[in-house]
Tab-separated table of C-alpha atoms in Angstrom:
chain	number	residue	atom	x	y	z
A	155	MET	CA	0.391	0.868	0.539
A	156	PRO	CA	1.788	2.985	-1.201
A	157	ASP	CA	3.105	5.744	1.228
A	158	TYR	CA	2.480	9.594	1.440
A	159	ASN	CA	5.633	9.941	0.176
A	160	GLU	CA	5.438	7.735	-2.904
A	161	PHE	CA	2.253	9.442	-3.227
A	162	LEU	CA	4.057	12.583	-3.269
A	163	ALA	CA	6.568	11.236	-5.103
A	164	ARG	CA	4.800	10.755	-8.332
A	165	ILE	CA	2.178	14.286	-8.100
A	166	PHE	CA	5.753	15.832	-8.381
A	167	GLU	CA	6.238	13.820	-10.954
A	168	ILE	CA	3.019	13.866	-12.803
A	169	LEU	CA	3.090	18.235	-12.155
A	170	LYS	CA	6.641	19.203	-13.367
A	171	PRO	CA	5.695	20.320	-17.079
A	172	PHE	CA	3.493	22.209	-14.985
A	173	ALA	CA	6.392	24.040	-13.204
A	174	LYS	CA	6.515	27.786	-15.195
A	175	GLN	CA	10.115	28.527	-14.911
A	176	GLY	CA	11.749	29.715	-11.753
A	177	LEU	CA	8.311	27.395	-9.575
A	178	ILE	CA	9.934	24.794	-7.376
A	179	LEU	CA	7.897	22.067	-7.018
A	180	ASN	CA	7.010	21.052	-2.669
A	181	GLU	CA	4.101	20.243	-0.949
A	182	GLU	CA	2.530	23.488	-0.212
A	183	THR	CA	2.741	24.257	-3.941
A	184	GLU	CA	-1.335	25.059	-4.773
A	185	LEU	CA	-2.342	23.122	-7.730
A	186	VAL	CA	-4.697	26.425	-8.686
A	187	THR	CA	-3.049	29.574	-7.780
A	188	ASP	CA	0.305	28.788	-8.542
A	189	LEU	CA	0.435	25.878	-11.339
A	190	GLY	CA	-2.625	27.567	-12.866
A	191	LEU	CA	-4.427	24.035	-13.336
A	192	SER	CA	-7.449	23.919	-14.717
A	193	SER	CA	-10.407	22.158	-13.579
A	194	LEU	CA	-9.982	19.906	-16.700
A	195	GLN	CA	-5.967	19.475	-15.831
A	196	VAL	CA	-7.664	18.098	-12.337
A	197	MET	CA	-9.414	15.863	-13.756
A	198	GLU	CA	-6.031	14.691	-15.908
A	199	LEU	CA	-3.771	14.475	-12.905
A	200	ILE	CA	-6.082	12.276	-10.361
A	201	GLU	CA	-6.731	10.370	-13.806
A	202	ARG	CA	-2.681	9.547	-14.050
A	203	ILE	CA	-2.785	9.015	-10.192
A	204	GLU	CA	-5.709	6.436	-10.154
A	205	ASP	CA	-4.191	4.511	-13.644
A	206	HIS	CA	-0.691	4.436	-11.305
A	207	PHE	CA	-1.369	3.466	-8.000
A	208	ASP	CA	-4.439	1.474	-9.248
A	209	MET	CA	-7.419	3.346	-7.147
A	210	SER	CA	-10.254	5.236	-7.857
A	211	ILE	CA	-10.307	8.844	-5.773
A	212	PRO	CA	-13.836	9.722	-5.033
A	213	LEU	CA	-14.526	13.279	-6.411
A	214	ASN	CA	-15.667	14.194	-3.179
A	215	ILE	CA	-11.704	14.157	-1.295
A	216	LEU	CA	-11.132	17.975	-4.558
A	217	PRO	CA	-12.606	20.951	-1.829
A	218	ASP	CA	-10.425	19.992	-0.052
A	219	ILE	CA	-7.398	19.856	-2.123
A	220	ARG	CA	-5.835	23.283	-1.834
A	221	THR	CA	-2.288	22.000	-2.261
A	222	VAL	CA	0.011	19.637	-3.640
A	223	HIS	CA	0.518	18.725	0.374
A	224	ASP	CA	-3.444	18.146	0.480
A	225	LEU	CA	-3.297	15.394	-2.401
A	226	ALA	CA	-1.048	13.643	-1.196
A	227	GLN	CA	-2.500	13.122	2.540
A	228	GLN	CA	-6.418	12.972	1.307
A	229	LEU	CA	-4.900	10.259	-1.364
A	230	GLU	CA	-3.328	8.719	2.070
A	231	LYS	CA	-5.995	8.357	3.717
A	232	LEU	CA	-8.177	6.695	0.705
A	233	THR	CA	-5.712	3.900	1.436
A	234	ARG	CA	-6.055	3.643	4.689
A	235	SER	CA	-9.496	3.378	4.724
B	17	MET	CA	-13.060	39.702	-0.724
B	18	SER	CA	-17.014	39.673	-1.681
B	19	LEU	CA	-19.562	37.208	-1.920
B	20	PHE	CA	-19.879	39.118	-5.569
B	21	ASP	CA	-16.029	38.669	-6.585
B	22	LYS	CA	-16.867	35.417	-7.533
B	23	PHE	CA	-18.957	36.428	-10.377
B	24	GLN	CA	-16.703	38.344	-12.103
B	25	PRO	CA	-15.426	35.897	-14.080
B	26	ILE	CA	-19.018	35.720	-16.135
B	27	ILE	CA	-19.638	39.570	-15.883
B	28	ASP	CA	-16.028	40.081	-17.780
B	29	ILE	CA	-17.541	37.549	-20.451
B	30	GLN	CA	-20.540	39.101	-20.351
B	31	ALA	CA	-18.664	42.872	-20.756
B	32	GLU	CA	-16.379	41.008	-23.603
B	33	LEU	CA	-19.820	40.275	-26.306
B	34	GLN	CA	-21.580	43.045	-25.317
B	35	ALA	CA	-18.860	44.899	-26.488
B	36	LEU	CA	-19.215	42.770	-29.843
B	37	GLY	CA	-22.453	42.942	-29.660
B	38	VAL	CA	-23.109	39.784	-29.100
B	39	MET	CA	-25.677	37.723	-26.789
B	40	PRO	CA	-25.079	34.523	-27.342
B	41	PHE	CA	-26.901	33.010	-24.080
B	42	GLY	CA	-29.438	35.511	-24.055
B	43	ALA	CA	-30.737	35.549	-27.696
B	44	ILE	CA	-34.245	35.926	-27.970
B	45	THR	CA	-37.128	34.536	-30.022
B	46	GLU	CA	-39.764	36.209	-30.648
B	47	LYS	CA	-41.732	34.809	-32.616
B	48	LEU	CA	-42.011	30.899	-33.878
B	49	LEU	CA	-43.066	30.669	-37.333
B	50	SER	CA	-43.102	27.214	-36.781
B	51	SER	CA	-41.421	24.008	-35.059
B	52	THR	CA	-38.694	24.831	-36.808
B	53	GLU	CA	-38.539	28.895	-38.131
B	54	ALA	CA	-38.449	31.137	-35.506
B	55	ILE	CA	-37.313	34.992	-35.256
B	56	VAL	CA	-34.732	35.301	-33.006
B	57	ASP	CA	-33.314	38.414	-32.853
B	58	GLY	CA	-34.764	40.115	-35.251
B	59	HIS	CA	-33.888	37.700	-37.744
B	60	LYS	CA	-35.806	35.016	-39.618
B	61	VAL	CA	-33.795	31.870	-38.600
B	62	ILE	CA	-34.591	27.929	-39.252
B	63	LEU	CA	-34.339	26.759	-35.842
B	64	ALA	CA	-31.126	24.055	-35.806
B	65	GLY	CA	-30.314	23.882	-32.076
B	66	THR	CA	-34.021	23.713	-30.067
B	67	ASN	CA	-34.122	19.661	-29.487
B	68	ASN	CA	-37.454	19.325	-30.434
B	69	TYR	CA	-36.472	16.291	-32.380
B	70	LEU	CA	-39.512	15.002	-33.637
B	71	GLY	CA	-41.187	18.463	-34.339
B	72	LEU	CA	-44.020	18.135	-32.311
B	73	THR	CA	-44.806	21.458	-30.803
B	74	PHE	CA	-47.230	22.647	-33.030
B	75	GLU	CA	-48.957	19.199	-33.225
B	76	PRO	CA	-52.659	19.992	-33.286
B	77	GLU	CA	-53.907	17.004	-30.990
B	78	CYS	CA	-50.869	18.343	-28.612
B	79	LEU	CA	-52.022	21.964	-29.014
B	80	GLU	CA	-55.712	20.122	-28.811
B	81	ALA	CA	-55.271	18.214	-25.700
B	82	ALA	CA	-53.479	21.438	-23.871
B	83	LYS	CA	-55.956	23.773	-24.524
B	84	GLN	CA	-58.923	21.120	-23.452
B	85	ALA	CA	-57.029	21.418	-20.153
B	86	ILE	CA	-56.581	25.322	-19.572
B	87	ASP	CA	-60.805	24.935	-20.587
B	88	GLU	CA	-61.295	21.819	-17.677
B	89	LEU	CA	-58.780	21.998	-14.943
B	90	GLY	CA	-57.076	25.746	-15.103
B	91	THR	CA	-53.335	27.022	-15.712
B	92	GLY	CA	-51.894	25.225	-13.189
B	93	THR	CA	-52.104	22.452	-9.813
B	94	THR	CA	-50.677	24.991	-7.327
B	95	GLY	CA	-49.281	22.078	-5.232
B	96	SER	CA	-46.857	19.805	-5.250
B	97	ARG	CA	-47.306	15.872	-5.536
B	98	MET	CA	-47.882	15.155	-2.465
B	99	ALA	CA	-49.976	17.158	-1.783
B	100	ASN	CA	-52.598	18.338	-3.745
B	101	GLY	CA	-51.155	19.087	-6.654
B	102	THR	CA	-51.742	15.140	-8.407
B	103	PHE	CA	-54.495	15.234	-10.717
B	104	ALA	CA	-55.357	12.305	-12.169
B	105	GLY	CA	-53.333	13.480	-15.761
B	106	HIS	CA	-51.165	13.051	-13.967
B	107	VAL	CA	-51.098	9.061	-13.134
B	108	ALA	CA	-52.527	8.670	-16.065
B	109	LEU	CA	-49.271	9.924	-17.660
B	110	GLU	CA	-46.756	7.524	-15.122
B	111	ASN	CA	-49.369	4.528	-16.345
B	112	GLU	CA	-48.313	5.345	-20.278
B	113	LEU	CA	-45.664	5.569	-19.750
B	114	ALA	CA	-44.982	2.616	-17.823
B	115	GLU	CA	-46.605	0.919	-20.097
B	116	PHE	CA	-45.100	2.126	-23.433
B	117	PHE	CA	-41.847	1.249	-21.702
B	118	ASP	CA	-42.423	-1.758	-20.816
B	119	ARG	CA	-41.984	-1.533	-16.812
B	120	ARG	CA	-44.378	-1.513	-13.675
B	121	HIS	CA	-44.055	1.743	-12.639
B	122	ALA	CA	-42.911	5.352	-12.834
B	123	ILE	CA	-42.829	8.321	-11.834
B	124	VAL	CA	-43.696	11.745	-13.318
B	125	PHE	CA	-41.432	15.177	-12.072
B	126	SER	CA	-42.177	18.552	-12.577
B	127	THR	CA	-38.423	18.827	-15.115
B	128	GLY	CA	-36.140	16.477	-16.185
B	129	TYR	CA	-33.282	18.074	-14.158
B	130	ALA	CA	-35.541	17.160	-11.050
B	131	ALA	CA	-35.897	13.408	-12.395
B	132	THR	CA	-32.151	12.864	-12.848
B	133	MET	CA	-31.574	15.292	-10.085
B	134	GLY	CA	-33.660	13.919	-7.701
B	135	MET	CA	-32.880	10.301	-8.777
B	136	GLY	CA	-28.904	10.999	-8.641
B	137	SER	CA	-28.834	12.294	-4.832
B	138	THR	CA	-31.724	10.114	-3.457
B	139	LEU	CA	-30.776	6.435	-4.814
B	140	ALA	CA	-27.353	6.319	-3.359
B	141	GLY	CA	-26.746	8.722	-0.316
B	142	PRO	CA	-23.949	8.276	2.189
B	143	GLY	CA	-21.819	5.497	3.250
B	144	ASP	CA	-22.562	3.604	-0.516
B	145	VAL	CA	-20.895	4.575	-4.116
B	146	ILE	CA	-22.086	6.816	-7.394
B	147	VAL	CA	-19.870	5.643	-10.375
B	148	LEU	CA	-20.432	7.680	-13.787
B	149	ASP	CA	-19.545	8.605	-16.867
B	150	ALA	CA	-17.409	11.661	-16.610
B	151	ASP	CA	-19.436	13.675	-19.230
B	152	SER	CA	-22.610	13.580	-17.296
B	153	HIS	CA	-25.505	16.045	-17.469
B	154	ALA	CA	-25.039	18.923	-15.060
B	155	SER	CA	-27.944	17.657	-13.568
B	156	ILE	CA	-26.313	14.161	-12.921
B	157	TYR	CA	-23.343	15.424	-11.114
B	158	ASP	CA	-25.391	17.623	-9.391
B	159	GLY	CA	-27.538	15.221	-8.009
B	160	VAL	CA	-25.150	12.913	-6.952
B	161	ARG	CA	-23.351	16.077	-4.935
B	162	LEU	CA	-26.356	16.729	-3.499
B	163	GLY	CA	-26.875	12.810	-1.892
B	164	GLY	CA	-23.844	12.607	-0.430
B	165	ALA	CA	-22.343	9.277	-1.557
B	166	ASP	CA	-18.708	8.690	-2.496
B	167	VAL	CA	-18.687	9.744	-6.241
B	168	ILE	CA	-16.057	8.506	-8.768
B	169	ARG	CA	-15.601	8.971	-12.301
B	170	PHE	CA	-15.441	6.346	-15.360
B	171	ARG	CA	-13.427	7.664	-18.712
B	172	HIS	CA	-16.287	8.639	-20.788
B	173	ASN	CA	-17.807	5.742	-22.763
B	174	ASP	CA	-15.013	3.835	-21.717
B	175	PRO	CA	-16.482	0.218	-20.792
B	176	ALA	CA	-12.913	-0.840	-19.611
B	177	ASP	CA	-12.640	2.163	-17.178
B	178	LEU	CA	-15.941	1.265	-15.423
B	179	ASP	CA	-14.520	-2.595	-15.763
B	180	LYS	CA	-11.743	-1.017	-13.425
B	181	ARG	CA	-13.889	1.489	-11.267
B	182	LEU	CA	-15.841	-1.265	-10.005
B	183	ARG	CA	-13.243	-3.721	-9.624
B	184	ARG	CA	-11.493	-1.664	-7.063
B	185	LEU	CA	-15.008	-1.487	-5.182
B	186	GLY	CA	-14.828	-4.746	-4.224
B	187	ASP	CA	-18.378	-5.101	-1.848
B	188	ARG	CA	-18.967	-1.954	-2.099
B	189	ILE	CA	-20.542	-2.636	-5.069
B	190	GLU	CA	-23.280	-3.782	-3.586
B	191	ASN	CA	-24.172	-0.300	-2.691
B	192	THR	CA	-23.500	1.261	-5.701
B	193	LEU	CA	-25.368	2.509	-8.694
B	194	ILE	CA	-24.147	2.768	-12.412
B	195	ILE	CA	-24.489	5.993	-13.969
B	196	VAL	CA	-24.542	7.226	-18.214
B	197	GLU	CA	-26.719	8.550	-20.691
B	198	GLY	CA	-28.011	7.525	-23.609
B	199	ILE	CA	-26.817	9.847	-26.684
B	200	TYR	CA	-25.061	12.601	-24.084
B	201	SER	CA	-26.454	15.935	-24.915
B	202	MET	CA	-23.246	18.290	-26.378
B	203	MET	CA	-21.261	15.709	-28.231
B	204	GLY	CA	-24.233	13.384	-29.794
B	205	ASP	CA	-22.307	10.468	-28.689
B	206	GLN	CA	-24.104	7.502	-28.203
B	207	ALA	CA	-22.911	5.304	-24.838
B	208	PRO	CA	-21.808	1.632	-25.615
B	209	LEU	CA	-24.352	0.305	-23.021
B	210	ALA	CA	-24.253	-2.990	-24.391
B	211	GLU	CA	-20.575	-4.020	-22.960
B	212	ILE	CA	-21.159	-1.108	-20.210
B	213	ALA	CA	-23.800	-3.752	-19.601
B	214	GLU	CA	-22.072	-6.395	-19.184
B	215	VAL	CA	-19.808	-4.838	-17.213
B	216	LYS	CA	-22.666	-4.403	-14.219
B	217	ARG	CA	-23.178	-7.870	-14.912
B	218	LYS	CA	-20.052	-9.038	-13.863
B	219	TYR	CA	-19.580	-7.221	-10.600
B	220	GLY	CA	-23.042	-6.262	-9.920
B	221	GLY	CA	-24.718	-2.434	-8.384
B	222	LEU	CA	-27.468	-0.896	-10.095
B	223	LEU	CA	-28.148	0.868	-13.166
B	224	LEU	CA	-29.681	4.552	-13.937
B	225	VAL	CA	-29.918	5.199	-17.899
B	226	ASP	CA	-30.670	8.590	-19.059
B	227	GLU	CA	-32.288	8.833	-22.116
B	228	ALA	CA	-34.007	12.639	-22.608
B	229	HIS	CA	-31.886	13.117	-25.817
B	230	SER	CA	-33.098	10.149	-27.164
B	231	LEU	CA	-36.464	9.157	-26.094
B	232	GLY	CA	-38.328	8.382	-29.446
B	233	MET	CA	-35.030	7.833	-31.558
B	234	LEU	CA	-33.455	4.526	-30.798
B	235	GLY	CA	-35.218	1.241	-30.279
B	236	ALA	CA	-37.687	-0.622	-32.292
B	237	HIS	CA	-40.353	1.381	-29.983
B	238	GLY	CA	-38.366	4.704	-29.483
B	239	ARG	CA	-37.491	3.469	-26.296
B	240	GLY	CA	-34.237	4.588	-26.771
B	241	VAL	CA	-30.286	3.249	-25.878
B	242	ALA	CA	-31.016	0.666	-24.494
B	243	GLU	CA	-33.533	-0.981	-26.367
B	244	ALA	CA	-31.727	-0.782	-29.107
B	245	ALA	CA	-28.847	-1.995	-28.245
B	246	GLY	CA	-31.321	-5.029	-26.154
B	247	VAL	CA	-30.204	-4.359	-22.558
B	248	GLU	CA	-32.796	-3.098	-21.105
B	249	ASP	CA	-33.595	-5.632	-18.407
B	250	ASP	CA	-29.963	-4.851	-17.888
B	251	VAL	CA	-31.018	-1.280	-16.612
B	252	ASP	CA	-33.108	-0.833	-13.034
B	253	PHE	CA	-34.287	3.239	-13.659
B	254	ILE	CA	-34.645	4.437	-16.828
B	255	VAL	CA	-34.465	8.700	-16.240
B	256	GLY	CA	-35.648	11.698	-19.371
B	257	THR	CA	-37.601	14.122	-20.133
B	258	PHE	CA	-40.345	15.620	-21.640
B	259	SER	CA	-39.032	18.534	-22.979
B	260	LYS	CA	-37.379	17.091	-26.282
B	261	SER	CA	-38.832	14.558	-28.613
B	262	LEU	CA	-42.270	15.251	-26.675
B	263	GLY	CA	-42.239	18.942	-27.393
B	264	ALA	CA	-43.099	20.193	-23.614
B	265	ILE	CA	-41.231	20.091	-20.134
B	266	GLY	CA	-41.172	17.405	-17.524
B	267	GLY	CA	-39.372	14.526	-15.991
B	268	TYR	CA	-39.648	10.696	-16.148
B	269	CYS	CA	-38.541	8.176	-13.932
B	270	VAL	CA	-39.171	4.319	-14.948
B	271	SER	CA	-38.357	0.887	-12.592
B	272	ASN	CA	-39.539	-2.621	-12.437
B	273	HIS	CA	-38.219	-1.751	-9.473
B	274	ASP	CA	-41.039	-2.034	-6.615
B	275	GLN	CA	-39.615	-0.367	-3.989
B	276	LEU	CA	-40.178	3.345	-6.873
B	277	ASN	CA	-43.510	3.705	-5.400
B	278	ALA	CA	-41.909	4.528	-2.184
B	279	ILE	CA	-38.712	5.695	-3.696
B	280	ARG	CA	-41.215	8.899	-4.430
B	281	PHE	CA	-42.324	9.994	-1.218
B	282	ALA	CA	-37.378	10.567	-0.557
B	283	ILE	CA	-37.189	12.541	-3.608
B	284	ARG	CA	-37.074	16.099	-2.618
B	285	SER	CA	-37.239	17.235	-5.990
B	286	TYR	CA	-40.675	15.592	-6.063
B	287	ILE	CA	-41.850	16.537	-3.043
B	288	PHE	CA	-41.257	20.595	-2.873
B	289	THR	CA	-41.751	21.789	-5.713
B	290	ALA	CA	-45.489	22.248	-7.543
B	291	SER	CA	-46.438	18.965	-10.309
B	292	PRO	CA	-46.753	19.975	-13.725
B	293	SER	CA	-50.018	22.431	-15.044
B	294	PRO	CA	-52.975	19.923	-16.840
B	295	SER	CA	-51.671	21.220	-20.213
B	296	VAL	CA	-48.452	19.939	-19.789
B	297	ILE	CA	-49.560	16.961	-19.181
B	298	ALA	CA	-52.162	17.034	-21.531
B	299	SER	CA	-49.896	17.788	-24.348
B	300	THR	CA	-47.341	15.015	-23.459
B	301	ARG	CA	-49.568	12.199	-23.371
B	302	ALA	CA	-50.858	13.049	-27.031
B	303	ALA	CA	-47.288	13.290	-28.087
B	304	LEU	CA	-46.673	10.230	-25.934
B	305	ARG	CA	-49.454	8.647	-28.103
B	306	LEU	CA	-47.900	10.138	-31.845
B	307	MET	CA	-44.511	9.392	-31.109
B	308	GLN	CA	-46.185	6.390	-31.115
B	309	GLU	CA	-48.570	6.312	-33.286
B	310	ARG	CA	-46.246	7.795	-36.029
B	311	PRO	CA	-42.715	5.646	-36.564
B	312	TYR	CA	-41.783	6.960	-39.334
B	313	LEU	CA	-40.437	10.495	-37.409
B	314	ARG	CA	-37.591	8.186	-36.217
B	315	ASP	CA	-36.493	7.785	-40.052
B	316	GLN	CA	-37.160	11.402	-40.967
B	317	LEU	CA	-34.784	12.482	-38.158
B	318	TRP	CA	-32.210	9.818	-38.802
B	319	ALA	CA	-32.364	10.740	-42.619
B	320	ASN	CA	-32.218	14.707	-41.103
B	321	ALA	CA	-29.229	14.113	-39.217
B	322	GLN	CA	-27.333	12.315	-41.395
B	323	ARG	CA	-27.750	14.807	-44.213
B	324	LEU	CA	-26.666	17.567	-41.981
B	325	TYR	CA	-23.501	15.906	-40.821
B	326	ASP	CA	-22.254	14.883	-43.500
B	327	GLY	CA	-23.191	17.806	-45.457
B	328	LEU	CA	-20.783	19.673	-42.231
B	329	GLN	CA	-18.188	16.768	-42.173
B	330	ALA	CA	-17.770	17.521	-46.710
B	331	LEU	CA	-17.533	21.647	-45.416
B	332	GLY	CA	-13.882	19.600	-43.208
B	333	LEU	CA	-15.956	20.877	-39.943
B	334	GLN	CA	-14.491	19.130	-36.591
B	335	VAL	CA	-17.852	17.265	-36.157
B	336	SER	CA	-19.074	15.048	-34.129
B	337	PRO	CA	-18.498	11.520	-33.978
B	338	GLN	CA	-21.196	9.776	-34.842
B	339	VAL	CA	-24.118	10.468	-36.956
B	340	SER	CA	-27.247	11.864	-34.252
B	341	PRO	CA	-29.666	14.334	-33.930
B	342	VAL	CA	-27.063	16.013	-32.333
B	343	VAL	CA	-24.521	17.181	-34.674
B	344	ALA	CA	-21.850	19.171	-32.869
B	345	VAL	CA	-19.081	21.274	-34.518
B	346	THR	CA	-15.680	21.501	-32.972
B	347	ILE	CA	-14.118	25.446	-33.006
B	348	LYS	CA	-11.113	25.761	-31.337
B	349	ASP	CA	-10.914	29.201	-30.948
B	350	ARG	CA	-13.702	30.504	-28.333
B	351	ASN	CA	-13.726	34.529	-30.188
B	352	GLN	CA	-14.524	32.153	-33.253
B	353	ALA	CA	-17.241	30.261	-31.957
B	354	ILE	CA	-19.059	32.887	-30.779
B	355	ASP	CA	-18.173	34.665	-34.703
B	356	TRP	CA	-19.791	31.896	-36.433
B	357	TRP	CA	-22.378	31.761	-34.000
B	358	ASN	CA	-23.049	35.738	-34.379
B	359	ARG	CA	-23.021	35.791	-38.331
B	360	LEU	CA	-25.084	32.379	-38.763
B	361	LEU	CA	-27.240	34.059	-36.826
B	362	GLN	CA	-27.540	36.336	-39.926
B	363	LEU	CA	-27.901	34.045	-42.275
B	364	GLY	CA	-30.049	32.660	-40.435
B	365	ALA	CA	-29.682	29.355	-38.978
B	366	TYR	CA	-29.877	28.751	-35.520
B	367	VAL	CA	-27.327	26.600	-33.142
B	368	ASN	CA	-26.286	26.777	-29.904
B	369	LEU	CA	-22.637	28.541	-28.296
B	370	VAL	CA	-21.521	26.122	-26.415
B	371	MET	CA	-18.229	27.214	-24.746
B	372	PRO	CA	-16.260	26.067	-21.593
B	373	PRO	CA	-16.557	24.250	-19.186
B	374	ALA	CA	-20.178	23.541	-20.591
B	375	SER	CA	-18.549	21.679	-23.335
B	376	PRO	CA	-16.307	18.484	-22.448
B	377	GLY	CA	-12.744	19.850	-23.347
B	378	ASP	CA	-10.845	23.089	-24.054
B	379	ASP	CA	-13.211	23.979	-26.920
B	380	SER	CA	-16.221	25.474	-28.156
B	381	LEU	CA	-19.181	24.201	-29.512
B	382	LEU	CA	-21.052	25.060	-32.396
B	383	ARG	CA	-23.981	22.383	-31.580
B	384	CYS	CA	-26.747	21.747	-33.792
B	385	SER	CA	-30.148	19.981	-33.094
B	386	VAL	CA	-32.050	18.217	-35.866
B	387	SER	CA	-35.590	17.748	-36.347
B	388	ALA	CA	-38.062	15.053	-37.995
B	389	ALA	CA	-40.074	18.214	-39.263
B	390	HIS	CA	-36.732	19.898	-40.956
B	391	SER	CA	-37.375	19.851	-44.334
B	392	ALA	CA	-34.322	18.464	-47.183
B	393	GLU	CA	-34.245	22.305	-48.567
B	394	GLN	CA	-34.224	23.798	-44.711
B	395	ILE	CA	-31.508	21.438	-43.943
B	396	ASP	CA	-29.479	22.367	-46.733
B	397	ARG	CA	-29.587	26.105	-45.630
B	398	ILE	CA	-28.001	24.874	-42.256
B	399	ILE	CA	-24.672	23.706	-44.592
B	400	ASP	CA	-24.757	26.747	-46.811
B	401	ALA	CA	-24.624	29.034	-43.627
B	402	PHE	CA	-21.619	27.024	-42.743
B	403	ALA	CA	-20.271	27.229	-45.687
B	404	SER	CA	-20.558	30.553	-46.236
B	405	VAL	CA	-19.831	31.860	-42.314
B	406	GLN	CA	-16.205	29.411	-43.181
B	407	GLY	CA	-15.346	30.720	-46.188
B	408	SER	CA	-15.621	34.553	-45.385
B	409	ALA	CA	-13.699	33.328	-41.936
B	410	GLN	CA	-10.909	31.970	-45.448
B	411	ALA	CA	-11.163	34.979	-47.198
B	412	LEU	CA	-9.751	36.571	-44.024
């Protein structure tokens, strides 16, 4: 079962192309404000994580996610539930 | 920060459109000349964006039934189905819908939105799971959010992705509702329902299909995609609307599950709203009857759909993935889509302008819907209007 750090590593990898020059991705990077992800791109990010970890992520968790840390934390919570 | 800040993007788009002198989201239909022609914003147009698939809005039998209902029963029911708003007509329409769909039970709602939203929010609640097609209609998304179940999307029209999602659920499949549409409203593409039903048979769960854009179009009786795919027994609930092929307003759910009559009294969008007006019920009943008596309307509809699809495709436009009464032209640039919409209107073709997030991706759409009542000549004039707009764009 993947842990927080594994989720984090994968999220960083997927988000790398979205980081504009000079922006270093970290746990506090905000998906919409800092990276400018559209709602469609957020859904694509979710789908790629789902495929990689063979898991389904309910839409219900999205309102609680602002940063990379929030996402990794919610994913870890899902795998524990 | 104020409550109004979040509306600023809408205010900006409105200002942008106003500067261009175009108001695609507030076009005023000033006069209806027939079910396929009208005066819109001062222009005489062919209506190619009204979802009036069978063209029944001016059928004498429907008009007469509505008028008679007004004379006998008044203009409105003034109450909920659960209080004073159940008239004999509502019950008769439910029986007729059940008979048409060959199901034991039916519920009539005041709108299609209330039907899908109500069923989605009531069937699955906290602790339950909803697995829905990613391109589902807003009324479905609104409903499932309200219900509080865990909501999982699967990739649009992808039974293999649905398979993965259901497999991952394990025991939770027993409390799972799968939701798909028959024909998707924006692109007009059909659900691969036979394959979806097969996945459902493999794992379990209940299946709800929204046939809003497929009633009267597909299947030997016109019951929709489920009938055409031969999987009606696998579909637990069919929901839909009276506001498209039946030319009125209202919604329905039909099912063989006896629990539907109990569920009815748990659906807030059924209980806490006034029931459909008697005239609406009367014209819907007449239209439902005509739809069954005139199967040739389906043939006319599909012939027109094919003609429009072929014509727009021949122009080299990026049309929907498959032929259907909804033919959408994808325009990458939003401003170009707005410009084309406006020019089409001036050239006598009314279509729908759809911009993200209402369109499935990042692109905008010029969405056409075809009617059985369109003549071949009208379809050709719609194609000519697109050709003319395209020609002037290429000349620039």
